[in-house]
C-alpha cells in the first residue's frame, strides 16, 4: 500500500519508491510535516525529524519544520497556507487531527479540473480531517500519490460545521517546508508574444512570489514554481516542481526563514480573495501537483509531461494524433469571404494539410476587432450561405474544418451588449476599461453561462466543425460580480473561473468529437487547468522561429509537446519582422502540435514543394513528436544555438534539432551530446533531407557520451550555415 499509517507513532507515509511524504500527528494533535522529497523506507519511523509539540514554537526557533496546514496561531510567522476568519473575527486556528481515510484511486474535485486515474490501482489517496473546534472549521486535506510517478497531488476541502459564518481569506492548495537550504527558484515569466521565458535565481531570506491578479493565469507568469539545488541541471541534482491546476488568479511563492528553511506554497491568490462559508457550506481549493526528483530538471519535466498528457488531458483527442492544420489568421486576418476562403482551402489541401481553421472574423459584422464579440451568428455579408456549406466544401477537399470563437467576451458594439449591458464585468457607476475594444462577460452569473452554452452549441451544431480554437483576449480590470452581494465580492474572481470551467465542461461534454485548442492572445491562459478541457493550447502569438525557441523551451518545462501549438508563418515575421528560412521555421514548429499560419495562395512553387515535404515528414514522425520523450539539450538563454530532441517510447526512433541563432566565424569544433537513447543500440543518423548531409551509423552510447558533430558548414556546398539555420536528424535503429 503506497500510503501507510503507523498507529504507534501516528505517522502517515506516502511512498512509491520515487518520492516520500511523511506526516505525523503531533502530541498536541496538530498535523506536522516531517519529510517531503527523497523516497524513504516505509517501514521506519521518522518521528525524530519533527518536534513533539508545536505549540509556542516561536519562542524556541523561528522556522521550525512545518505543519501540513500552517495557519495563524501556531507561532509560525511564515506565509500561511490557511487564513480563515471565525465568527468572532479572529483568524487564529487550532487545527487538530480528527480522522483519516486511505482509499484506492483519486476522487475528482467538484467543479474544478484535476488529474485523474483510469483504474483505482493507479493512485492512492488519503483524506485527513483536521478541525478547529472553536470556529467550527473542518479542513479535509486530500493527498494522492500516483503509482509510478514521482508525483503527489494536494488540495483542501473546507467545511463550516458550526453555527457561525466563516470567511476564508487564504486557502493555498499546497504548502511544504524544506528544512535545509539553499534552493534556487526557476520560474517562467514574460509578456504577450514572449511567454514563459525561464528565469532562475537563488532564493534569499524573505519572499519571492509569482502570480496573477488578472482573472487568468496570464502571459506574465506560469502557475508553476521549481525549487532546485544550486548546480542542478537538466540531468543532475535535486529539485521540486509545483504546478497548479487552475486558470485564474494564482500565487506561487517561496519564503526563506531566518534559519534558512524554505516554505513553498501555491494556490489561489489571497489578494482580494474572501470566501464566505455559511454553516454547512464547503469550499474546495484547486489541485496542486508536486513533483520531486534527484535526476535534474529534465526528470521533473518528464514527470509533469507524462501526468499532464495522460492523466490531466482527457477525452477523445487525448491520445489521437493531432491533425496538421492551417489557420487563416496571419494569412488573411479579417479580410475574407466565402470565395477567398475556398481558394485558400484549395491551396491548403494541395499541401497535404489535414485541418483548415477559420479564425476570427466570421460572425456579427466583425471586420476588425472593434465589434461583434457575443453575436455568434454568421456574418452573411462574408459567408452568405453560412458555415455548413463552407465546412462541407472543405471536407470534400479531404480536410476537416475548424473554427475560432471567443465565448467569454463581449464587444460594446454588439447586439449582446445592447441587450445585456449588465452581463459585462464592471462596477456600477464606475467607468469600465476597454482592452482590445472588448469587455469580459460575468461568468459568475449562471444565466450568462447558460446563454453562452446555448449560443456556442448552436454554432458548433450548425456545420461539420471538427476543431475549435477557443480564444480569450483580455483580462479583468474592474472585478465585480453583478449578482453577488457586496460582502461576497471577494468571491468574484474564483466564481467567474468556476463559471468558465462549467462552460468548458458543458461544451466539451456535448461535443466530445471536437478537438478543442485553448488560446488567450497566444499563451495568456496556457495552464494545467485549461489542459483538462483542451488537450492543446496556442503557445504564443509570436510565430517567429527564433522567438519561439525560448518560448517553447520555457513552456516545455511543464507542458508536453502534445499540448503546444506551433505554426510556421510567413516572413518577414508579423511580430518581429525577422526573415528566417522556411526549413528553420518548420524545424522549430515540428516540436509541438504542428501547423501553418499563412496564406497558401501567396507562396512560391518552391515553397509549396518544401512545405509538402515538411508535412509529409511531420506526419511520418508525428507520433514521436507528439508523444515521445522531450529532452532539452542546449538552452537558448545566453547562447548562439539551441538544441532539443524527442525520443520515441521504445527508443527506436529519435528526432534531434539544432538551431543556430547567430553564426560566428572560426567556431571551435562542436559536438552535440544526445540523451535518452538506448546505449546498446546502433542508430542510423540521417539528416532531414531538406537540411542537408549524409546518413551515418553511430552507437547510442557514442552519441550520448561523445556527441554528434556539428559542422559549421553545409556539407554539399561548403558554405557557412549562416544565421537562423537549422538541422534535424532522424535516428532510427534497425
Ligand atoms: C488572438 C489569438 O492568439 C490569435 O491567434 C488570433 O486568433 C486572434 N486572437 C484573433 O482575434
PDB file of N, CA and C in Angstrom, residues 62 290 338-339 363 398 480 525 528 585 596 599 621 631 652:
ATOM      1  N   UNK A  62      12.758  30.055  15.109  1.00  0.00           N
ATOM      2  CA  UNK A  62      11.897  30.865  14.255  1.00  0.00           C
ATOM      3  C   UNK A  62      11.339  30.134  13.048  1.00  0.00           C
ATOM      4  N   UNK A 290       2.780  18.227  -7.106  1.00  0.00           N
ATOM      5  CA  UNK A 290       4.139  18.349  -6.562  1.00  0.00           C
ATOM      6  C   UNK A 290       4.969  17.206  -7.140  1.00  0.00           C
ATOM      7  N   UNK A 338     -16.479  33.938 -48.622  1.00  0.00           N
ATOM      8  CA  UNK A 338     -16.615  32.513 -48.942  1.00  0.00           C
ATOM      9  C   UNK A 338     -15.674  32.120 -50.093  1.00  0.00           C
ATOM     10  N   UNK A 339     -15.641  32.946 -51.128  1.00  0.00           N
ATOM     11  CA  UNK A 339     -14.832  32.605 -52.307  1.00  0.00           C
ATOM     12  C   UNK A 339     -13.335  32.568 -51.947  1.00  0.00           C
ATOM     13  N   UNK A 363     -18.305  36.232 -37.885  1.00  0.00           N
ATOM     14  CA  UNK A 363     -19.596  36.402 -37.182  1.00  0.00           C
ATOM     15  C   UNK A 363     -19.934  37.886 -37.065  1.00  0.00           C
ATOM     16  N   UNK A 398     -10.881  16.956 -48.666  1.00  0.00           N
ATOM     17  CA  UNK A 398     -10.087  15.977 -47.917  1.00  0.00           C
ATOM     18  C   UNK A 398      -9.553  16.501 -46.598  1.00  0.00           C
ATOM     19  N   UNK A 480     -16.010  42.662 -10.504  1.00  0.00           N
ATOM     20  CA  UNK A 480     -17.259  42.871  -9.760  1.00  0.00           C
ATOM     21  C   UNK A 480     -18.280  41.883 -10.277  1.00  0.00           C
ATOM     22  N   UNK A 525      -3.380  31.992 -21.236  1.00  0.00           N
ATOM     23  CA  UNK A 525      -4.078  31.103 -20.291  1.00  0.00           C
ATOM     24  C   UNK A 525      -3.690  29.659 -20.627  1.00  0.00           C
ATOM     25  N   UNK A 528      -2.336  24.254 -16.606  1.00  0.00           N
ATOM     26  CA  UNK A 528      -2.862  22.900 -16.411  1.00  0.00           C
ATOM     27  C   UNK A 528      -4.389  22.856 -16.309  1.00  0.00           C
ATOM     28  N   UNK A 585      11.862  27.517 -39.790  1.00  0.00           N
ATOM     29  CA  UNK A 585      10.540  27.733 -39.192  1.00  0.00           C
ATOM     30  C   UNK A 585       9.865  26.389 -38.916  1.00  0.00           C
ATOM     31  N   UNK A 596       0.373  25.555 -39.864  1.00  0.00           N
ATOM     32  CA  UNK A 596       0.795  26.728 -40.648  1.00  0.00           C
ATOM     33  C   UNK A 596      -0.165  27.860 -40.369  1.00  0.00           C
ATOM     34  N   UNK A 599      -0.990  32.606 -45.814  1.00  0.00           N
ATOM     35  CA  UNK A 599      -1.918  32.478 -46.943  1.00  0.00           C
ATOM     36  C   UNK A 599      -1.273  31.570 -47.989  1.00  0.00           C
ATOM     37  N   UNK A 621       6.519  11.199 -38.604  1.00  0.00           N
ATOM     38  CA  UNK A 621       7.079  11.103 -37.247  1.00  0.00           C
ATOM     39  C   UNK A 621       6.149  11.710 -36.200  1.00  0.00           C
ATOM     40  N   UNK A 631      13.553  16.075 -24.654  1.00  0.00           N
ATOM     41  CA  UNK A 631      14.740  16.375 -23.850  1.00  0.00           C
ATOM     42  C   UNK A 631      15.358  17.684 -24.325  1.00  0.00           C
ATOM     43  N   UNK A 652      13.558   3.514 -30.272  1.00  0.00           N
ATOM     44  CA  UNK A 652      13.992   3.060 -31.609  1.00  0.00           C
ATOM     45  C   UNK A 652      14.084   4.232 -32.581  1.00  0.00           C
TER      46      UNK A 652
END
